[in-house]
Coordinates of C-alpha atoms in Angstrom, one line a residue:
Chain A
M1 CA 47.9 22.9 -17.7
K2 CA 50.6 23.8 -20.3
F3 CA 49.1 21.2 -22.6
L4 CA 45.7 22.9 -22.3
P5 CA 46.0 25.3 -25.3
L6 CA 47.4 22.3 -27.5
I7 CA 44.1 20.1 -26.4
W8 CA 41.7 23.1 -26.8
A9 CA 43.1 23.9 -30.3
A10 CA 43.0 20.3 -31.3
L11 CA 39.2 20.1 -30.2
W12 CA 38.3 23.0 -32.3
R13 CA 40.3 21.9 -35.4
K14 CA 37.1 21.2 -37.3
K15 CA 34.8 23.8 -35.6
T16 CA 31.4 22.8 -37.4
R17 CA 31.9 19.0 -36.3
T18 CA 32.8 20.0 -32.8
V19 CA 29.8 22.2 -32.5
F20 CA 27.5 19.4 -33.7
T21 CA 29.1 16.8 -31.4
L22 CA 29.1 19.3 -28.5
A23 CA 25.4 20.0 -29.2
S24 CA 24.4 16.3 -29.4
I25 CA 26.1 15.6 -26.0
M26 CA 24.7 18.7 -24.6
V27 CA 21.1 17.8 -25.5
A28 CA 21.6 14.4 -23.9
F29 CA 22.7 15.9 -20.7
L30 CA 19.9 18.5 -20.8
L31 CA 17.5 15.5 -21.1
F32 CA 19.5 13.6 -18.3
G33 CA 19.2 16.7 -16.1
M34 CA 15.6 17.3 -16.6
L35 CA 14.4 13.5 -16.3
Q36 CA 17.0 12.4 -13.6
G37 CA 16.0 15.7 -11.8
V38 CA 12.4 14.8 -11.8
N39 CA 13.2 11.3 -10.6
A40 CA 15.4 12.3 -7.9
A41 CA 12.8 15.0 -6.8
F42 CA 10.3 12.0 -6.5
N43 CA 12.7 9.9 -4.8
A44 CA 13.4 12.6 -2.3
T45 CA 9.8 13.0 -1.5
V46 CA 9.7 9.3 -0.8
D47 CA 12.8 9.5 1.3
R48 CA 11.4 12.3 3.3
A49 CA 8.4 10.1 4.2
N50 CA 7.7 10.2 8.0
V51 CA 8.9 7.0 9.5
N52 CA 6.2 7.4 12.2
R53 CA 3.4 7.3 10.0
L54 CA 1.4 4.5 8.4
I55 CA -1.3 4.8 5.5
V56 CA -4.4 2.6 5.7
A57 CA -6.0 2.2 2.4
N58 CA -8.6 -0.1 0.9
S59 CA -6.9 -3.4 0.0
V60 CA -8.7 -3.4 -3.4
S61 CA -7.0 -0.2 -4.5
F62 CA -6.2 3.1 -2.9
T63 CA -8.8 4.7 -5.0
E64 CA -11.6 2.7 -3.3
S65 CA -12.8 4.4 -0.1
L66 CA -13.1 3.3 3.5
P67 CA -15.8 3.9 6.2
Y68 CA -15.2 7.0 8.5
S69 CA -16.2 4.8 11.3
Y70 CA -12.7 2.9 11.1
M71 CA -11.2 6.0 12.6
A72 CA -12.4 5.3 16.1
Q73 CA -11.3 1.7 15.9
I74 CA -7.8 2.5 14.7
E75 CA -7.5 5.0 17.6
Q76 CA -8.1 2.3 20.0
L77 CA -5.3 0.2 19.0
S78 CA -2.2 0.1 21.3
G79 CA 0.8 2.1 20.1
V80 CA -1.2 4.5 17.8
S81 CA -1.0 8.1 19.0
A82 CA -3.2 9.9 16.4
V83 CA -5.2 9.2 13.3
S84 CA -6.3 11.5 10.5
Q85 CA -8.0 10.9 7.2
Q86 CA -7.7 12.2 3.7
N87 CA -9.6 12.0 0.3
W88 CA -8.3 12.7 -3.2
F89 CA -10.4 15.8 -4.4
G90 CA -8.7 15.8 -7.8
A91 CA -9.3 19.6 -8.6
Y92 CA -7.9 22.3 -10.8
Y93 CA -8.1 26.0 -10.8
Q94 CA -9.8 27.6 -13.9
D95 CA -7.9 25.4 -16.3
P96 CA -7.3 21.7 -16.3
K97 CA -3.5 22.2 -16.6
N98 CA -3.7 24.2 -13.3
F99 CA -3.9 21.0 -11.3
V100 CA -4.1 21.6 -7.5
F101 CA -3.1 18.9 -5.0
S102 CA -6.1 19.3 -2.7
F103 CA -7.5 17.2 0.3
P104 CA -10.3 17.4 2.6
A105 CA -9.1 17.3 6.2
E106 CA -10.1 17.7 9.7
P107 CA -8.1 20.6 11.0
A108 CA -7.2 19.2 14.6
R109 CA -6.4 15.7 13.3
W110 CA -4.4 17.0 10.4
R111 CA -2.2 19.0 12.7
R112 CA -1.5 16.0 14.9
V113 CA -0.2 13.8 12.2
S114 CA 1.3 16.4 10.0
P115 CA 3.7 18.4 12.3
E116 CA 6.0 19.1 9.2
Y117 CA 3.3 21.8 8.2
K118 CA 4.0 25.0 10.0
L119 CA 0.7 27.1 10.4
P120 CA 0.4 30.2 12.7
E121 CA -2.0 29.6 15.5
D122 CA -4.7 32.1 14.6
Q123 CA -4.6 30.8 11.0
F124 CA -5.3 27.5 12.3
D125 CA -8.1 28.7 14.5
A126 CA -9.6 30.4 11.5
W127 CA -9.6 27.2 9.5
A128 CA -11.2 25.3 12.4
R129 CA -14.1 27.6 12.7
T130 CA -14.6 28.4 9.0
R131 CA -16.7 25.8 7.2
T132 CA -15.5 26.7 3.8
G133 CA -12.0 27.6 5.0
A134 CA -8.8 26.2 3.4
V135 CA -5.1 26.4 4.2
I136 CA -2.6 26.5 1.3
G137 CA 1.1 26.0 1.0
I138 CA 3.3 29.0 0.5
D139 CA 4.4 27.8 -3.1
L140 CA 0.7 27.4 -4.1
A141 CA -0.1 31.0 -2.9
E142 CA 2.8 32.4 -4.8
K143 CA 1.9 30.5 -7.9
Y144 CA -1.6 31.9 -8.1
G145 CA -1.1 35.0 -6.2
W146 CA -3.6 33.8 -3.4
K147 CA -3.6 35.4 -0.1
I148 CA -5.7 35.2 3.1
G149 CA -9.3 36.4 2.6
D150 CA -9.4 35.4 -1.1
R151 CA -12.3 33.3 -2.2
V152 CA -11.1 30.6 -4.5
P153 CA -13.2 28.3 -6.9
L154 CA -11.9 24.8 -7.6
H155 CA -13.3 22.5 -10.2
S156 CA -13.2 18.8 -8.9
T157 CA -12.9 16.1 -11.6
I158 CA -14.5 13.6 -9.2
W159 CA -16.7 15.3 -6.7
T160 CA -20.0 16.7 -7.4
K161 CA -22.7 18.5 -5.3
P162 CA -26.2 17.6 -5.1
G163 CA -27.1 20.0 -8.0
G164 CA -24.6 18.4 -10.2
S165 CA -22.2 21.1 -10.0
S166 CA -18.3 20.3 -9.6
D167 CA -17.3 23.8 -8.8
W168 CA -16.5 24.4 -5.1
E169 CA -15.5 27.5 -3.5
F170 CA -13.0 27.9 -0.5
D171 CA -12.0 30.9 1.7
I172 CA -8.2 31.1 2.2
V173 CA -7.7 31.4 5.9
G174 CA -4.1 30.2 6.2
I175 CA -0.9 29.8 4.5
Y176 CA 1.5 27.2 5.8
T177 CA 5.2 26.5 5.4
S178 CA 6.9 23.2 5.2
P179 CA 10.7 24.0 5.5
D180 CA 11.8 20.5 6.0
S181 CA 9.6 19.1 3.1
P182 CA 9.8 21.7 0.4
T183 CA 7.9 19.4 -2.0
R184 CA 4.8 19.7 0.0
G185 CA 4.6 23.6 -0.4
N186 CA 1.9 23.3 -3.2
Q187 CA -0.9 21.5 -1.4
F188 CA -4.4 22.7 -0.6
F189 CA -6.4 21.4 2.6
F190 CA -9.9 22.3 3.4
N191 CA -12.6 21.3 5.9
Y192 CA -13.7 17.5 5.6
A193 CA -17.0 18.6 7.2
Y194 CA -17.8 20.9 4.5
F195 CA -16.8 18.4 1.8
D196 CA -18.7 15.6 3.4
E197 CA -21.9 17.6 3.8
A198 CA -21.8 19.1 0.2
R199 CA -20.8 16.1 -1.9
S200 CA -23.6 14.1 -3.6
F201 CA -22.2 10.7 -3.1
N202 CA -20.0 8.5 -0.9
K203 CA -20.8 10.4 2.2
G204 CA -19.4 9.0 5.6
R205 CA -16.5 7.5 3.8
V206 CA -12.8 8.6 3.5
G207 CA -10.0 7.9 1.0
W208 CA -7.2 6.6 3.4
Y209 CA -6.2 7.0 7.0
I210 CA -2.9 8.4 8.2
V211 CA -2.0 6.9 11.5
Q212 CA 0.7 8.3 13.7
V213 CA 2.6 5.6 15.6
Q214 CA 4.4 6.1 19.0
D215 CA 7.5 4.0 18.0
P216 CA 8.3 3.4 14.4
R217 CA 9.9 0.0 15.5
Q218 CA 6.4 -1.2 16.1
S219 CA 5.0 0.0 12.6
A220 CA 4.9 -3.6 11.1
Q221 CA 3.1 -4.9 14.1
I222 CA 0.6 -2.2 14.3
A223 CA 0.0 -2.3 10.5
A224 CA -0.8 -6.0 10.8
S225 CA -3.2 -5.3 13.7
I226 CA -5.1 -2.6 11.6
D227 CA -5.4 -5.2 8.7
K228 CA -6.5 -8.0 11.0
L229 CA -9.1 -5.7 12.5
F230 CA -10.9 -5.0 9.3
G231 CA -10.2 -8.5 7.8
N232 CA -13.1 -10.3 6.4
S233 CA -15.0 -7.0 6.4
T234 CA -16.7 -5.5 3.3
D235 CA -13.9 -2.9 3.3
E236 CA -10.6 -4.8 4.0
T237 CA -7.5 -2.7 4.5
E238 CA -4.0 -2.7 3.4
T239 CA -1.7 -0.8 5.8
K240 CA 1.8 0.5 4.6
T241 CA 4.3 2.8 5.9
E242 CA 4.2 6.2 4.4
K243 CA 7.3 5.4 2.3
E244 CA 5.8 2.3 0.8
F245 CA 2.6 4.1 0.2
Q246 CA 4.2 6.9 -1.7
Q247 CA 6.4 4.5 -3.7
S248 CA 3.2 2.5 -4.8
F249 CA 1.3 5.8 -5.4
L250 CA 4.2 7.0 -7.8
K251 CA 4.0 3.5 -9.5
Q252 CA 0.4 4.3 -10.4
I253 CA 1.9 7.0 -12.6
G254 CA 4.5 4.6 -14.0
D255 CA 7.8 3.2 -12.7
I256 CA 9.4 6.6 -13.2
N257 CA 12.9 5.2 -12.2
F258 CA 12.6 2.5 -14.6
I259 CA 11.3 4.6 -17.5
V260 CA 14.0 7.4 -16.9
T261 CA 16.8 4.9 -16.6
R262 CA 15.8 3.2 -19.9
I263 CA 15.3 6.4 -21.8
L264 CA 18.7 7.7 -20.6
F265 CA 20.4 4.4 -21.3
A266 CA 19.2 4.4 -24.9
V267 CA 20.3 8.1 -25.4
F268 CA 23.7 7.7 -24.1
F269 CA 24.2 4.2 -25.9
A270 CA 23.4 6.1 -29.3
L271 CA 25.6 9.0 -28.0
L272 CA 28.4 6.6 -27.5
F273 CA 28.6 5.7 -31.2
A274 CA 28.0 9.3 -32.4
T275 CA 30.8 10.7 -30.2
G276 CA 33.1 7.8 -30.6
S277 CA 33.0 7.9 -34.4
S278 CA 33.4 11.7 -34.4
L279 CA 36.6 11.4 -32.1
M280 CA 37.9 8.5 -34.3
Q281 CA 37.4 10.5 -37.5
S282 CA 39.2 13.4 -35.9
V283 CA 42.2 11.3 -34.9
R284 CA 42.2 9.7 -38.4
E285 CA 42.6 13.3 -39.9
R286 CA 45.2 14.3 -37.7
I287 CA 47.6 11.2 -38.1
P288 CA 50.4 13.2 -39.7
E289 CA 50.1 15.9 -37.0
L290 CA 50.3 13.3 -34.2
A291 CA 53.3 11.7 -35.9
V292 CA 54.9 15.2 -35.8
L293 CA 54.2 15.4 -32.1
K294 CA 55.8 12.0 -31.6
T295 CA 58.8 13.2 -33.8
L296 CA 59.3 16.2 -31.5
G297 CA 59.6 13.8 -28.4
F298 CA 56.0 13.3 -27.3
S299 CA 55.8 9.8 -25.8
D300 CA 53.1 7.3 -26.9
G301 CA 51.7 7.7 -23.5
R302 CA 51.6 11.3 -23.7
V303 CA 49.9 11.4 -27.2
L304 CA 47.4 8.8 -25.8
W305 CA 46.7 11.1 -22.9
L306 CA 46.3 14.1 -25.2
V307 CA 43.6 12.5 -27.2
L308 CA 42.0 11.2 -24.0
A309 CA 42.1 14.7 -22.5
E310 CA 40.4 16.1 -25.6
S311 CA 37.5 13.5 -25.2
L312 CA 37.3 14.5 -21.5
M313 CA 37.2 18.2 -22.3
L314 CA 34.5 17.8 -25.1
C315 CA 32.3 15.6 -22.7
L316 CA 32.8 17.6 -19.6
L317 CA 32.0 21.0 -21.4
A318 CA 29.0 19.5 -23.1
A319 CA 27.7 18.1 -19.8
A320 CA 28.3 21.4 -18.0
L321 CA 26.5 23.2 -20.7
G322 CA 23.4 20.7 -20.7
L323 CA 23.2 20.5 -16.9
A324 CA 23.4 24.5 -16.7
V325 CA 20.5 24.7 -19.1
A326 CA 18.7 22.0 -17.3
S327 CA 19.3 24.0 -14.0
A328 CA 17.9 27.1 -15.7
L329 CA 14.8 25.3 -16.9
F330 CA 14.3 23.1 -13.8
P331 CA 12.2 25.9 -11.8
S332 CA 9.5 25.8 -14.5
L333 CA 8.8 22.3 -13.2
K334 CA 8.0 23.5 -9.7
G335 CA 4.3 23.6 -10.1
A336 CA 4.4 19.8 -11.1
I337 CA 7.1 18.3 -8.7
G338 CA 7.3 21.2 -6.1
V339 CA 11.2 21.4 -6.3
V340 CA 12.8 24.5 -7.6
T341 CA 16.5 23.6 -8.0
L342 CA 18.1 20.7 -9.8
P343 CA 19.2 18.2 -7.1
R344 CA 23.0 18.3 -6.5
V345 CA 23.2 14.5 -6.7
V346 CA 22.1 14.8 -10.5
I347 CA 24.8 17.2 -11.2
I348 CA 27.4 14.8 -9.6
E349 CA 25.9 12.0 -11.5
G350 CA 26.1 13.9 -14.7
A351 CA 29.7 14.7 -14.1
A352 CA 30.6 11.0 -13.5
I353 CA 28.6 10.0 -16.6
A354 CA 30.5 12.6 -18.7
V355 CA 33.8 11.2 -17.4
L356 CA 32.6 7.6 -18.3
L357 CA 31.5 8.7 -21.7
A358 CA 34.6 10.4 -22.5
L359 CA 36.8 7.3 -21.5
A360 CA 34.3 5.0 -23.5
T361 CA 34.5 7.1 -26.6
G362 CA 38.0 8.5 -26.4
L363 CA 40.0 5.2 -25.4
L364 CA 39.9 3.6 -28.8
P365 CA 41.0 6.7 -30.8
A366 CA 43.5 7.5 -28.1
W367 CA 44.9 4.0 -28.4
R368 CA 45.2 4.3 -32.0
A369 CA 47.1 7.5 -31.8
R370 CA 49.3 5.9 -29.2
Q371 CA 50.1 2.9 -31.6
L372 CA 50.9 5.3 -34.4
N373 CA 54.2 4.4 -36.3
I374 CA 56.0 7.7 -36.9
V375 CA 57.7 6.7 -40.2
D376 CA 54.5 5.2 -41.7
A377 CA 52.4 8.1 -40.5
L378 CA 54.8 10.6 -42.0
A379 CA 55.0 8.8 -45.2
G380 CA 51.2 8.6 -45.3
R381 CA 51.0 4.9 -45.1
Chain B
M1 CA 86.8 16.8 -34.3
A2 CA 84.8 14.1 -32.8
A3 CA 82.0 12.4 -34.9
I4 CA 78.7 13.7 -33.7
V5 CA 77.0 11.1 -35.9
S6 CA 78.6 7.6 -36.4
L7 CA 77.0 4.7 -38.3
R8 CA 78.7 1.2 -38.4
N9 CA 77.5 -1.6 -40.7
V10 CA 74.1 -0.2 -40.6
V11 CA 71.4 -2.4 -42.3
K12 CA 67.8 -1.3 -42.8
R13 CA 65.2 -3.8 -44.1
Y14 CA 61.6 -3.2 -44.7
T15 CA 59.1 -5.8 -44.9
R16 CA 55.8 -4.9 -46.9
G17 CA 53.4 -7.7 -47.1
K18 CA 55.4 -10.8 -48.4
H19 CA 58.3 -8.8 -49.8
S20 CA 61.3 -7.7 -47.8
V21 CA 63.5 -4.9 -49.2
E22 CA 66.9 -4.1 -47.9
V23 CA 67.4 -0.3 -48.3
L24 CA 70.7 0.2 -46.6
H25 CA 73.4 -2.4 -46.9
G26 CA 76.1 -2.2 -44.2
L27 CA 76.4 1.5 -44.3
N28 CA 79.3 3.3 -42.5
L29 CA 79.2 7.1 -42.0
D30 CA 80.9 9.6 -39.8
I31 CA 79.7 13.2 -39.5
E32 CA 81.8 15.6 -37.6
T33 CA 80.4 18.3 -35.2
G34 CA 79.6 21.5 -37.0
D35 CA 79.3 19.8 -40.4
F36 CA 76.8 20.8 -42.8
V37 CA 76.0 17.7 -44.8
A38 CA 73.7 17.2 -47.7
L39 CA 72.6 13.7 -49.0
M40 CA 71.8 13.5 -52.5
G41 CA 70.5 10.6 -54.6
P42 CA 67.7 9.4 -56.6
S43 CA 64.1 8.8 -55.3
G44 CA 64.1 5.4 -53.3
S45 CA 67.9 5.4 -52.6
G46 CA 67.3 5.4 -48.8
K47 CA 68.0 9.3 -48.1
T48 CA 64.8 9.5 -45.8
T49 CA 65.4 6.0 -44.3
L50 CA 68.9 7.2 -43.2
L51 CA 67.6 10.5 -41.8
N52 CA 65.1 8.6 -39.9
L53 CA 67.8 6.4 -38.4
I54 CA 70.1 9.2 -37.4
G55 CA 67.1 11.2 -36.1
G56 CA 65.9 8.4 -33.9
L57 CA 62.5 8.0 -35.8
D58 CA 63.2 4.4 -36.8
T59 CA 65.5 1.7 -35.7
A60 CA 68.1 -0.1 -37.8
S61 CA 67.7 -3.8 -38.6
G62 CA 71.4 -4.3 -37.9
G63 CA 74.5 -2.2 -37.2
E64 CA 75.2 0.6 -34.7
V65 CA 73.9 4.0 -34.7
S66 CA 75.7 6.5 -32.3
V67 CA 74.8 10.2 -32.0
A68 CA 76.8 12.5 -29.7
G69 CA 78.5 9.4 -28.3
E70 CA 75.2 7.5 -27.4
R71 CA 74.1 4.4 -29.0
I72 CA 70.6 4.9 -29.9
D73 CA 70.1 1.7 -31.9
S74 CA 69.3 0.0 -28.6
L75 CA 67.1 2.5 -27.0
S76 CA 63.3 1.6 -26.5
G77 CA 60.5 3.5 -27.9
G78 CA 60.0 5.7 -24.8
Q79 CA 63.9 6.2 -24.5
L80 CA 64.0 7.4 -28.1
A81 CA 61.2 9.8 -27.6
K82 CA 63.0 11.4 -24.8
W83 CA 66.2 11.3 -26.6
R84 CA 64.7 13.1 -29.7
A85 CA 63.1 15.8 -27.6
R86 CA 66.7 16.5 -26.1
H87 CA 69.0 16.1 -29.2
V88 CA 67.1 16.5 -32.5
G89 CA 65.3 19.2 -34.4
F90 CA 63.4 18.1 -37.5
V91 CA 62.5 20.2 -40.5
F92 CA 60.3 18.3 -43.2
Q93 CA 59.5 19.0 -46.8
F94 CA 56.0 20.1 -46.0
Y95 CA 56.7 22.0 -42.9
N96 CA 54.4 19.7 -40.8
L97 CA 53.1 22.5 -38.7
L98 CA 49.9 22.0 -36.6
P99 CA 47.3 24.1 -38.7
Q100 CA 45.2 24.9 -35.6
L101 CA 48.0 26.5 -33.6
S102 CA 49.7 30.0 -34.3
A103 CA 53.3 30.2 -35.2
E104 CA 54.5 30.7 -31.7
R105 CA 52.4 28.0 -30.3
N106 CA 53.9 25.6 -33.1
V107 CA 57.4 26.7 -32.1
E108 CA 56.6 26.3 -28.4
L109 CA 55.7 22.5 -28.8
P110 CA 59.1 20.9 -28.0
L111 CA 59.4 23.2 -25.1
L112 CA 56.2 21.8 -23.5
L113 CA 58.3 18.6 -22.8
T114 CA 60.6 20.6 -20.8
S115 CA 60.4 21.9 -17.3
L116 CA 60.9 25.5 -18.4
S117 CA 58.2 28.0 -17.0
A118 CA 55.8 29.7 -19.3
A119 CA 57.7 32.9 -19.2
Q120 CA 60.9 31.1 -20.2
R121 CA 59.2 29.4 -23.0
K122 CA 57.7 32.4 -24.4
K123 CA 61.2 34.2 -24.2
N124 CA 62.7 31.1 -26.0
V125 CA 60.0 31.0 -28.6
Q126 CA 60.4 34.8 -29.4
T127 CA 64.2 34.3 -29.7
A128 CA 63.7 31.4 -32.0
L129 CA 61.1 33.4 -34.1
A130 CA 63.7 36.3 -34.3
I131 CA 66.4 34.1 -35.5
V132 CA 64.5 33.0 -38.5
G133 CA 63.2 36.5 -39.1
L134 CA 59.5 36.0 -38.2
S135 CA 59.0 38.1 -35.0
D136 CA 55.9 39.7 -36.5
R137 CA 54.3 36.6 -37.5
A138 CA 54.1 35.1 -34.2
K139 CA 50.3 35.0 -33.9
H140 CA 49.7 33.9 -37.4
K141 CA 48.3 30.5 -38.2
P142 CA 50.2 28.3 -40.8
T143 CA 47.5 29.0 -43.5
E144 CA 48.1 32.7 -43.1
L145 CA 51.9 32.3 -43.9
S146 CA 53.6 31.8 -47.3
G147 CA 55.6 28.5 -47.9
G148 CA 58.7 30.2 -47.0
Q149 CA 57.5 31.7 -43.9
A150 CA 55.9 28.3 -42.8
Q151 CA 59.3 26.7 -43.3
R152 CA 61.0 29.2 -41.2
V153 CA 58.6 28.6 -38.4
A154 CA 59.3 24.9 -38.7
I155 CA 63.1 25.8 -38.6
A156 CA 62.2 27.9 -35.5
R157 CA 60.5 24.9 -33.9
A158 CA 63.5 22.6 -34.7
L159 CA 65.8 25.1 -33.2
V160 CA 64.0 26.3 -30.2
S161 CA 65.1 23.5 -27.8
D162 CA 68.8 23.9 -28.8
P163 CA 69.2 20.5 -30.2
T164 CA 72.6 18.8 -30.9
L165 CA 71.5 17.8 -34.5
L166 CA 69.2 19.3 -37.1
V167 CA 67.8 16.9 -39.4
C168 CA 66.1 18.4 -42.5
D169 CA 64.4 16.1 -44.9
E170 CA 64.0 17.9 -48.3
P171 CA 63.4 21.3 -46.6
T172 CA 63.4 23.1 -49.8
G173 CA 61.2 20.5 -51.8
D174 CA 57.9 22.4 -51.5
L175 CA 59.5 25.9 -52.2
D176 CA 60.1 27.9 -55.5
R177 CA 63.7 28.4 -56.3
A178 CA 64.2 31.9 -54.7
T179 CA 62.6 30.8 -51.5
A180 CA 64.4 27.5 -51.6
D181 CA 67.7 29.6 -51.8
E182 CA 66.6 31.8 -49.0
I183 CA 65.9 28.9 -46.7
L184 CA 69.3 27.2 -47.6
G185 CA 70.9 30.3 -46.8
L186 CA 69.2 30.5 -43.5
L187 CA 70.2 26.9 -42.5
Q188 CA 73.7 27.7 -43.5
S189 CA 74.0 30.7 -41.5
L190 CA 72.6 29.0 -38.6
N191 CA 75.1 26.3 -39.0
R192 CA 77.9 28.8 -39.1
E193 CA 76.7 30.9 -36.3
Q194 CA 75.1 28.2 -33.9
G195 CA 76.6 24.9 -35.1

């Protein structure tokens, strides 16, 4: 600790250069925090997938539909405890940027396969008996200020009514919470019966089935049984665990993990040179001063450590600032990813990367300072 | 009195590229405790080389260098660093203060290598600055000081750890005549009172 003022003063010897270096590292860590935060939030969604659930989709693509009649056949299979179905409604509220994750569902079936959604009994009953009723997540309700009793119009980008209209109206009858799955708090469920009756095409078909199994150890076997059941039909199925399904769904958007990793690798690789050359220049300018320290009795090892500590202080400070800004900005992504706080794992990863960056950029100048010959350095050679 | 510095047959040879230059040729020298010795000679005669050997900044190519009864010519780099911290105070022609540190932080530098507490270090720094008459400039950066004041800070830094030996390499070389006399006077009085 007694060397801290010395290290701090050396860091700010050239204020402008330090500010620019600090800013460039900070921006890199801001980018890291946001991108890796989104990545971690998606991964957390996948990790929270229910191990008891299978998703049955059309083997051609999950955007292709399946007959509603499959439901009864799947229910008959041994080891299946409940089946529900969902469709991708693809809707927005008032403006295309206000995308709403909305799905038609059958209330009773929905409740059996989705125990993570907590909905008061009276609200559930209201949903079951209201044709245009909808239940929404607490986050969605807060986002648009919706409350029970409100009539809400959604515009579907897929589904039209017989008159050609894509505008659908729903009555909010319930607001659910999902304490164990915070990313699910922005969804919108409404009655399948209303949807199927009012849509102009594809009636009697569903997007995918959600199958609750009694024993997750039998998931693979049950999945194979389902796919075998519908093999050689016009609508063959592909059954996956919920986790696999979510992973493949995210890959439809793009391999987020791959993209994020490559972007961050490029950013930090560039930063390595920028920060490294800045530190090297700083040491070069201070050769006589470092020689003075050695003259006073600072050992080679201590001088190496001082330069390395300077690099550590710079990188950790910049990382802390960058991640702090990312933490402050992260709640603005809640509407898109459903997570309000920067995952702790991202902060830990950020700190580790800052240490690695400091070592990678500081080691060479620190070694140069260590190898300094006092007599030559004082003589300006 | 016992010799505080003793050199026997000291040879110093530099190799620059393909050329080898012998600067000191079998030098013998004794400096007694309490002495105030000035080395004089033309440029290139080896004054700084000799001071570097006595101060443990450089090692001899041959011969023996003893300071306060300890052979320093055979010490390793790490041992020499520790030895310098304990025994030698340096004053340079261009002060060689760290520009980003205040006067008191500059003076404190040698004490960072000791086990003294922060309070004790502060007290010693204040004493050293008082000795050179710069108590009121403790918070000033080197750029905020005159040449003479900067050299006084450098002298305070050299004195603060109570060294066995004070090595000054052209301490007045960068000063005007009046300030140079003032600094030499200060060094002489220090030698009389504390040497």
